[in-house]
PDB file of C-alpha atoms in Angstrom:
ATOM      1  CA  MET A1038      -6.809  -0.431   4.790  1.00 60.00           C
ATOM      2  CA  SER A1039      -4.087  -0.467   2.235  1.00 78.00           C
ATOM      3  CA  LEU A1040      -1.598  -3.134   1.769  1.00 81.00           C
ATOM      4  CA  SER A1041       1.320  -0.790   1.966  1.00 84.00           C
ATOM      5  CA  ARG A1042      -0.113   0.016   5.323  1.00 87.00           C
ATOM      6  CA  LEU A1043      -0.407  -3.725   5.764  1.00 87.00           C
ATOM      7  CA  GLN A1044       3.022  -4.270   4.891  1.00 89.00           C
ATOM      8  CA  ALA A1045       4.985  -1.725   6.614  1.00 89.00           C
ATOM      9  CA  ILE A1046       3.059  -3.050  10.213  1.00 91.00           C
ATOM     10  CA  LEU A1047       3.381  -6.809   9.453  1.00 91.00           C
ATOM     11  CA  TRP A1048       7.117  -6.025   8.692  1.00 91.00           C
ATOM     12  CA  GLY A1049       7.018  -3.237  11.920  1.00 90.00           C
ATOM     13  CA  ILE A1050       6.045  -6.453  14.253  1.00 92.00           C
ATOM     14  CA  LEU A1051       7.688  -9.202  12.982  1.00 93.00           C
ATOM     15  CA  ILE A1052      10.935  -7.321  13.706  1.00 91.00           C
ATOM     16  CA  LEU A1053       9.560  -5.503  16.713  1.00 92.00           C
ATOM     17  CA  SER A1054       8.103  -9.084  18.914  1.00 92.00           C
ATOM     18  CA  ALA A1055      11.743 -10.862  17.583  1.00 92.00           C
ATOM     19  CA  LEU A1056      13.991  -8.403  19.437  1.00 91.00           C
ATOM     20  CA  LEU A1057      11.229  -8.907  22.310  1.00 91.00           C
ATOM     21  CA  ALA A1058      11.636 -12.366  22.226  1.00 90.00           C
ATOM     22  CA  ALA A1059      15.742 -12.354  21.317  1.00 89.00           C
ATOM     23  CA  ALA A1060      15.987  -9.816  24.474  1.00 88.00           C
ATOM     24  CA  LEU A1061      13.495 -11.594  27.101  1.00 88.00           C
ATOM     25  CA  THR A1062      15.988 -14.695  25.953  1.00 86.00           C
ATOM     26  CA  ASN A1063      19.370 -12.744  27.369  1.00 85.00           C
ATOM     27  CA  LEU A1064      18.031 -11.176  29.971  1.00 84.00           C
ATOM     28  CA  PRO A1065      18.787 -14.209  32.186  1.00 80.00           C
ATOM     29  CA  LEU A1066      21.645 -14.166  31.356  1.00 78.00           C
ATOM     30  CA  MET A1067      23.199 -11.136  31.768  1.00 75.00           C
ATOM     31  CA  LEU A1068      24.504  -9.238  34.760  1.00 74.00           C
ATOM     32  CA  ASN A1069      23.353  -6.277  32.986  1.00 78.00           C
ATOM     33  CA  PRO A1070      19.372  -5.686  32.451  1.00 78.00           C
ATOM     34  CA  THR A1071      19.967  -3.691  29.720  1.00 79.00           C
ATOM     35  CA  ASP A1072      22.614  -5.602  27.395  1.00 81.00           C
ATOM     36  CA  ALA A1073      19.903  -7.844  26.828  1.00 82.00           C
ATOM     37  CA  LEU A1074      19.192  -5.652  23.746  1.00 83.00           C
ATOM     38  CA  SER A1075      22.909  -5.505  22.853  1.00 85.00           C
ATOM     39  CA  ILE A1076      21.163  -7.141  19.188  1.00 88.00           C
ATOM     40  CA  SER A1077      22.679  -6.868  16.202  1.00 89.00           C
ATOM     41  CA  VAL A1078      19.754  -6.017  13.045  1.00 90.00           C
ATOM     42  CA  PRO A1079      20.741  -7.095   9.766  1.00 91.00           C
ATOM     43  CA  PRO A1080      21.681  -4.008   7.561  1.00 92.00           C
ATOM     44  CA  GLU A1081      19.661  -5.983   4.515  1.00 92.00           C
ATOM     45  CA  LEU A1082      16.070  -6.385   7.257  1.00 91.00           C
ATOM     46  CA  LEU A1083      16.810  -2.443   7.504  1.00 91.00           C
ATOM     47  CA  ALA A1084      16.780  -1.440   4.513  1.00 92.00           C
ATOM     48  CA  ILE A1085      13.026  -4.183   4.298  1.00 92.00           C
ATOM     49  CA  LEU A1086      11.607  -2.065   6.966  1.00 90.00           C
ATOM     50  CA  GLY A1087      13.232   1.169   4.787  1.00 91.00           C
ATOM     51  CA  ILE A1088      11.456   0.213   2.047  1.00 91.00           C
ATOM     52  CA  SER A1089       8.272  -0.525   3.473  1.00 90.00           C
ATOM     53  CA  VAL A1090       7.831   2.645   5.208  1.00 91.00           C
ATOM     54  CA  THR A1091       8.986   4.226   2.046  1.00 91.00           C
ATOM     55  CA  SER A1092       6.289   2.424  -0.249  1.00 89.00           C
ATOM     56  CA  LEU A1093       3.769   3.388   2.593  1.00 88.00           C
ATOM     57  CA  ALA A1094       4.525   7.717   2.354  1.00 90.00           C
ATOM     58  CA  GLY A1095       4.575   6.883  -1.519  1.00 89.00           C
ATOM     59  CA  ALA A1096       1.549   5.458  -2.075  1.00 85.00           C
ATOM     60  CA  SER A1097       0.292   8.323   0.638  1.00 85.00           C
ATOM     61  CA  VAL A1098       1.461  11.232  -1.558  1.00 86.00           C
ATOM     62  CA  ILE A1099       0.189   9.488  -5.059  1.00 83.00           C
ATOM     63  CA  LEU A1100      -3.099   9.257  -4.265  1.00 80.00           C
ATOM     64  CA  ASN A1101      -3.289  12.479  -2.913  1.00 82.00           C
ATOM     65  CA  THR A1102      -2.081  14.134  -6.678  1.00 81.00           C
ATOM     66  CA  LYS A1103      -4.975  11.733  -7.852  1.00 71.00           C
ATOM     67  CA  LYS A1104      -7.813  12.831  -5.746  1.00 69.00           C
ATOM     68  CA  PRO A1105     -10.058  13.551  -8.390  1.00 61.00           C
ATOM     69  CA  GLU A1106      -9.937   9.909  -9.792  1.00 60.00           C
ATOM     70  CA  LEU A1107      -9.979   7.961  -6.956  1.00 61.00           C
ATOM     71  CA  VAL A1108     -13.271   5.390  -6.119  1.00 58.00           C
ATOM     72  CA  ASP A1109     -14.222   6.630  -2.698  1.00 58.00           C
ATOM     73  CA  ARG A1110     -14.318   3.245  -1.260  1.00 55.00           C
ATOM     74  CA  ASN A1111     -15.324   4.464   2.745  1.00 56.00           C
ATOM     75  CA  GLY A1112     -18.555   4.796   1.894  1.00 54.00           C
ATOM     76  CA  ASP A1113     -22.012   6.096   3.995  1.00 51.00           C
ATOM     77  CA  GLY A1114     -22.767   3.206   6.114  1.00 51.00           C
ATOM     78  CA  THR A1115     -26.314   2.921   5.016  1.00 56.00           C
ATOM     79  CA  ASP A1116     -25.701   0.201   1.862  1.00 52.00           C
ATOM     80  CA  PRO A1117     -23.681  -2.815   2.850  1.00 56.00           C
ATOM     81  CA  SER A1118     -22.485  -2.931  -0.438  1.00 55.00           C
ATOM     82  CA  ASP A1119     -20.471  -0.164  -0.104  1.00 56.00           C
ATOM     83  CA  ARG A1120     -18.601  -1.164   3.403  1.00 62.00           C
ATOM     84  CA  PRO A1121     -14.953  -1.416   3.100  1.00 61.00           C
ATOM     85  CA  SER A1122     -14.503  -5.189   2.708  1.00 69.00           C
ATOM     86  CA  TRP A1123     -10.579  -6.621   2.639  1.00 67.00           C
ATOM     87  CA  SER A1124     -10.653  -7.565  -0.982  1.00 70.00           C
ATOM     88  CA  ASP A1125     -10.509  -4.095  -1.004  1.00 71.00           C
ATOM     89  CA  MET A1126      -7.006  -4.071  -1.202  1.00 74.00           C
ATOM     90  CA  PHE A1127      -6.663  -5.636  -4.486  1.00 76.00           C
ATOM     91  CA  LYS A1128      -8.432  -3.225  -7.183  1.00 77.00           C
ATOM     92  CA  GLY A1129      -8.060  -0.800  -7.901  1.00 72.00           C
ATOM     93  CA  ASP A1130      -7.490   2.488  -7.534  1.00 73.00           C
ATOM     94  CA  ASP A1131      -8.745   4.612  -9.710  1.00 71.00           C
ATOM     95  CA  VAL A1132     -12.064   5.294 -10.949  1.00 71.00           C
ATOM     96  CA  ALA A1133     -11.662   3.322 -14.225  1.00 68.00           C
ATOM     97  CA  ASN A1134      -9.915   0.725 -12.448  1.00 67.00           C
ATOM     98  CA  ALA A1135     -12.342   0.293  -8.973  1.00 69.00           C
ATOM     99  CA  ASP A1136     -14.311  -3.144  -9.697  1.00 72.00           C
ATOM    100  CA  SER A1137     -10.475  -4.770 -11.469  1.00 78.00           C
ATOM    101  CA  VAL A1138      -8.082  -6.634  -9.709  1.00 81.00           C
ATOM    102  CA  ASP A1139      -4.923  -4.688  -9.224  1.00 81.00           C
ATOM    103  CA  LEU A1140      -1.958  -7.306 -10.481  1.00 84.00           C
ATOM    104  CA  SER A1141       0.338  -4.744  -9.104  1.00 83.00           C
ATOM    105  CA  LYS A1142      -0.512  -5.368  -5.033  1.00 85.00           C
ATOM    106  CA  VAL A1143      -1.369  -9.334  -6.115  1.00 87.00           C
ATOM    107  CA  GLN A1144       1.882  -9.401  -7.017  1.00 89.00           C
ATOM    108  CA  MET A1145       2.944  -6.864  -3.915  1.00 88.00           C
ATOM    109  CA  PHE A1146       1.163  -9.969  -1.462  1.00 89.00           C
ATOM    110  CA  TYR A1147       3.044 -12.394  -1.925  1.00 90.00           C
ATOM    111  CA  PHE A1148       5.888 -11.342  -1.854  1.00 89.00           C
ATOM    112  CA  THR A1149       5.491  -9.749   1.427  1.00 90.00           C
ATOM    113  CA  PHE A1150       3.569 -13.211   2.543  1.00 91.00           C
ATOM    114  CA  ILE A1151       6.179 -14.635   1.597  1.00 92.00           C
ATOM    115  CA  LEU A1152       9.430 -13.159   2.640  1.00 92.00           C
ATOM    116  CA  VAL A1153       7.382 -11.908   5.755  1.00 93.00           C
ATOM    117  CA  LEU A1154       6.869 -16.233   6.688  1.00 94.00           C
ATOM    118  CA  VAL A1155      10.036 -17.682   5.894  1.00 93.00           C
ATOM    119  CA  TYR A1156      11.679 -14.916   7.487  1.00 93.00           C
ATOM    120  CA  GLY A1157       9.029 -15.629  10.738  1.00 93.00           C
ATOM    121  CA  GLY A1158       9.994 -19.293  10.405  1.00 93.00           C
ATOM    122  CA  ALA A1159      14.191 -18.050  10.466  1.00 92.00           C
ATOM    123  CA  ILE A1160      13.258 -15.907  14.027  1.00 92.00           C
ATOM    124  CA  ALA A1161      11.760 -18.847  15.452  1.00 91.00           C
ATOM    125  CA  VAL A1162      14.135 -21.564  14.838  1.00 90.00           C
ATOM    126  CA  MET A1163      17.095 -18.865  15.889  1.00 88.00           C
ATOM    127  CA  LEU A1164      14.766 -18.818  19.095  1.00 86.00           C
ATOM    128  CA  MET A1165      14.257 -22.789  19.111  1.00 86.00           C
ATOM    129  CA  THR A1166      18.392 -23.896  18.461  1.00 82.00           C
ATOM    130  CA  VAL A1167      19.970 -21.718  20.856  1.00 71.00           C
ATOM    131  CA  ASP A1168      23.760 -22.753  21.311  1.00 68.00           C
ATOM    132  CA  PRO A1169      24.469 -23.662  24.602  1.00 68.00           C
ATOM    133  CA  LYS A1170      27.555 -22.652  24.487  1.00 71.00           C
ATOM    134  CA  HIS A1171      26.851 -19.176  23.565  1.00 69.00           C
ATOM    135  CA  PRO A1172      23.040 -19.054  24.810  1.00 75.00           C
ATOM    136  CA  THR A1173      22.906 -15.405  24.299  1.00 83.00           C
ATOM    137  CA  ILE A1174      21.070 -13.861  20.704  1.00 85.00           C
ATOM    138  CA  ASN A1175      23.580 -11.676  19.767  1.00 87.00           C
ATOM    139  CA  ALA A1176      21.817 -10.646  15.977  1.00 88.00           C
ATOM    140  CA  LEU A1177      18.444 -11.562  14.425  1.00 91.00           C
ATOM    141  CA  PRO A1178      19.062 -14.218  11.328  1.00 90.00           C
ATOM    142  CA  ALA A1179      21.080 -12.035   8.197  1.00 89.00           C
ATOM    143  CA  LEU A1180      18.866 -12.032   4.403  1.00 89.00           C
ATOM    144  CA  THR A1181      20.663 -12.195   1.552  1.00 89.00           C
ATOM    145  CA  SER A1182      20.761  -8.984  -0.837  1.00 90.00           C
ATOM    146  CA  SER A1183      18.782 -10.968  -3.565  1.00 90.00           C
ATOM    147  CA  ILE A1184      16.308 -10.851  -1.409  1.00 89.00           C
ATOM    148  CA  VAL A1185      16.088  -6.830  -0.774  1.00 91.00           C
ATOM    149  CA  TRP A1186      16.569  -5.805  -4.529  1.00 92.00           C
ATOM    150  CA  LEU A1187      13.388  -8.289  -5.316  1.00 89.00           C
ATOM    151  CA  LEU A1188      11.150  -6.617  -2.617  1.00 90.00           C
ATOM    152  CA  GLY A1189      12.490  -3.631  -4.061  1.00 91.00           C
ATOM    153  CA  ILE A1190      11.520  -4.197  -7.542  1.00 92.00           C
ATOM    154  CA  SER A1191       8.158  -5.301  -6.141  1.00 90.00           C
ATOM    155  CA  GLN A1192       7.688  -2.065  -4.505  1.00 90.00           C
ATOM    156  CA  ALA A1193       8.554   0.005  -7.465  1.00 90.00           C
ATOM    157  CA  GLY A1194       6.593  -1.145  -9.768  1.00 88.00           C
ATOM    158  CA  TYR A1195       3.912  -1.533  -7.835  1.00 87.00           C
ATOM    159  CA  LEU A1196       4.321   2.345  -6.996  1.00 88.00           C
ATOM    160  CA  THR A1197       4.841   3.478 -10.788  1.00 88.00           C
ATOM    161  CA  TYR A1198       1.271   1.250 -11.390  1.00 84.00           C
ATOM    162  CA  LYS A1199      -0.105   3.539  -9.098  1.00 82.00           C
ATOM    163  CA  ALA A1200       1.332   6.726 -10.453  1.00 84.00           C
ATOM    164  CA  ILE A1201      -0.360   5.977 -14.192  1.00 81.00           C
ATOM    165  CA  PRO A1202      -3.063   8.116 -14.399  1.00 76.00           C
ATOM    166  CA  ARG A1203      -6.117   6.104 -15.532  1.00 69.00           C
ATOM    167  CA  VAL A1204      -8.988   7.433 -17.432  1.00 67.00           C
ATOM    168  CA  PRO A1205     -12.539   5.634 -17.573  1.00 62.00           C
ATOM    169  CA  SER A1206     -13.969   3.773 -21.137  1.00 60.00           C
ATOM    170  CA  GLY A1207     -15.702   6.551 -22.450  1.00 55.00           C
ATOM    171  CA  GLY A1208     -14.522   8.880 -20.755  1.00 49.00           C
ATOM    172  CA  SER A1209     -12.137  10.637 -23.480  1.00 45.00           C
ATOM    173  CA  GLN A1210     -14.873  10.157 -26.401  1.00 43.00           C
ATOM    174  CA  ALA A1211     -17.462  12.364 -24.692  1.00 45.00           C
ATOM    175  CA  ALA A1212     -14.718  14.778 -24.110  1.00 44.00           C
ATOM    176  CA  ALA A1213     -14.099  15.051 -27.705  1.00 41.00           C
ATOM    177  CA  GLU A1214     -17.078  15.161 -28.337  1.00 46.00           C
ATOM    178  CA  LYS A1215     -18.173  18.245 -25.980  1.00 50.00           C
ATOM    179  CA  PRO A1216     -17.868  21.340 -27.835  1.00 49.00           C
ATOM    180  CA  PRO A1217     -16.106  23.919 -25.609  1.00 51.00           C
ATOM    181  CA  ALA A1218     -18.222  26.449 -23.405  1.00 51.00           C
ATOM    182  CA  ALA A1219     -15.549  29.246 -24.885  1.00 51.00           C
ATOM    183  CA  ASN A1220     -16.838  28.291 -28.915  1.00 53.00           C
ATOM    184  CA  LEU A1221     -21.022  28.235 -27.786  1.00 53.00           C
ATOM    185  CA  VAL A1222     -22.652  32.258 -28.703  1.00 56.00           C
ATOM    186  CA  PRO A1223     -25.486  33.294 -26.538  1.00 56.00           C
ATOM    187  CA  VAL A1224     -28.595  34.060 -28.645  1.00 57.00           C
ATOM    188  CA  GLU A1225     -30.535  36.823 -27.946  1.00 60.00           C
ATOM    189  CA  ALA A1226     -34.003  36.210 -26.976  1.00 57.00           C
ATOM    190  CA  VAL A1227     -36.128  37.768 -29.364  1.00 57.00           C
ATOM    191  CA  PRO A1228     -39.105  39.978 -28.541  1.00 61.00           C
ATOM    192  CA  PRO A1229     -42.907  39.388 -28.743  1.00 60.00           C
ATOM    193  CA  VAL A1230     -44.996  40.815 -31.884  1.00 56.00           C
ATOM    194  CA  PRO A1231     -47.127  43.621 -30.521  1.00 58.00           C
ATOM    195  CA  SER A1232     -50.786  42.079 -31.435  1.00 56.00           C
ATOM    196  CA  THR A1233     -51.831  45.413 -33.113  1.00 57.00           C
ATOM    197  CA  LEU A1234     -49.179  45.030 -36.131  1.00 50.00           C
ATOM    198  CA  ILE A1235     -51.213  41.420 -35.765  1.00 50.00           C
ATOM    199  CA  GLN A1236     -53.934  42.301 -36.577  1.00 53.00           C
ATOM    200  CA  ASN A1237     -53.624  45.000 -39.015  1.00 48.00           C
TER     201      ASN A1237
END
């Protein structure tokens, strides 16, 4: 699983779970059951969800344009060392950096993990501390614009680093030493000398 896909799944599950929990809390208090879904979603939260989905789509486009340079992590299933693992999410996608840690992925993972954890805690506090005078939940917890900017910068750095082309070490030198095929002159085969001429 790619890191951008995991991020989009985490935010999607968190937001949908929060809406479901708030709607179930409102349902016994509403005369019209459909009014239980009258829950406002903060624009900052929608922006974060949009950033996550855009990052997922952008990562797919970048990887499709770099297919010859990518490393195959799927394997054929026969060798245990070739099987995909969770640690692959933090390694480079190109052949040149396939065995090294991708810092852009690490920073994006920590940003996403911290934000999802903190916002999940805010949702839990909202559900546990319902005001008796206003027991219905009309809106999800708000976020500051600085959090959206931080996540946006993190995603931009992740996509920019992923888009940079990379050449394996020694690849450019080998390509420079290899003579171009256009400069090679074909050599015609020399016919063998008849044996009668050699005897004379």
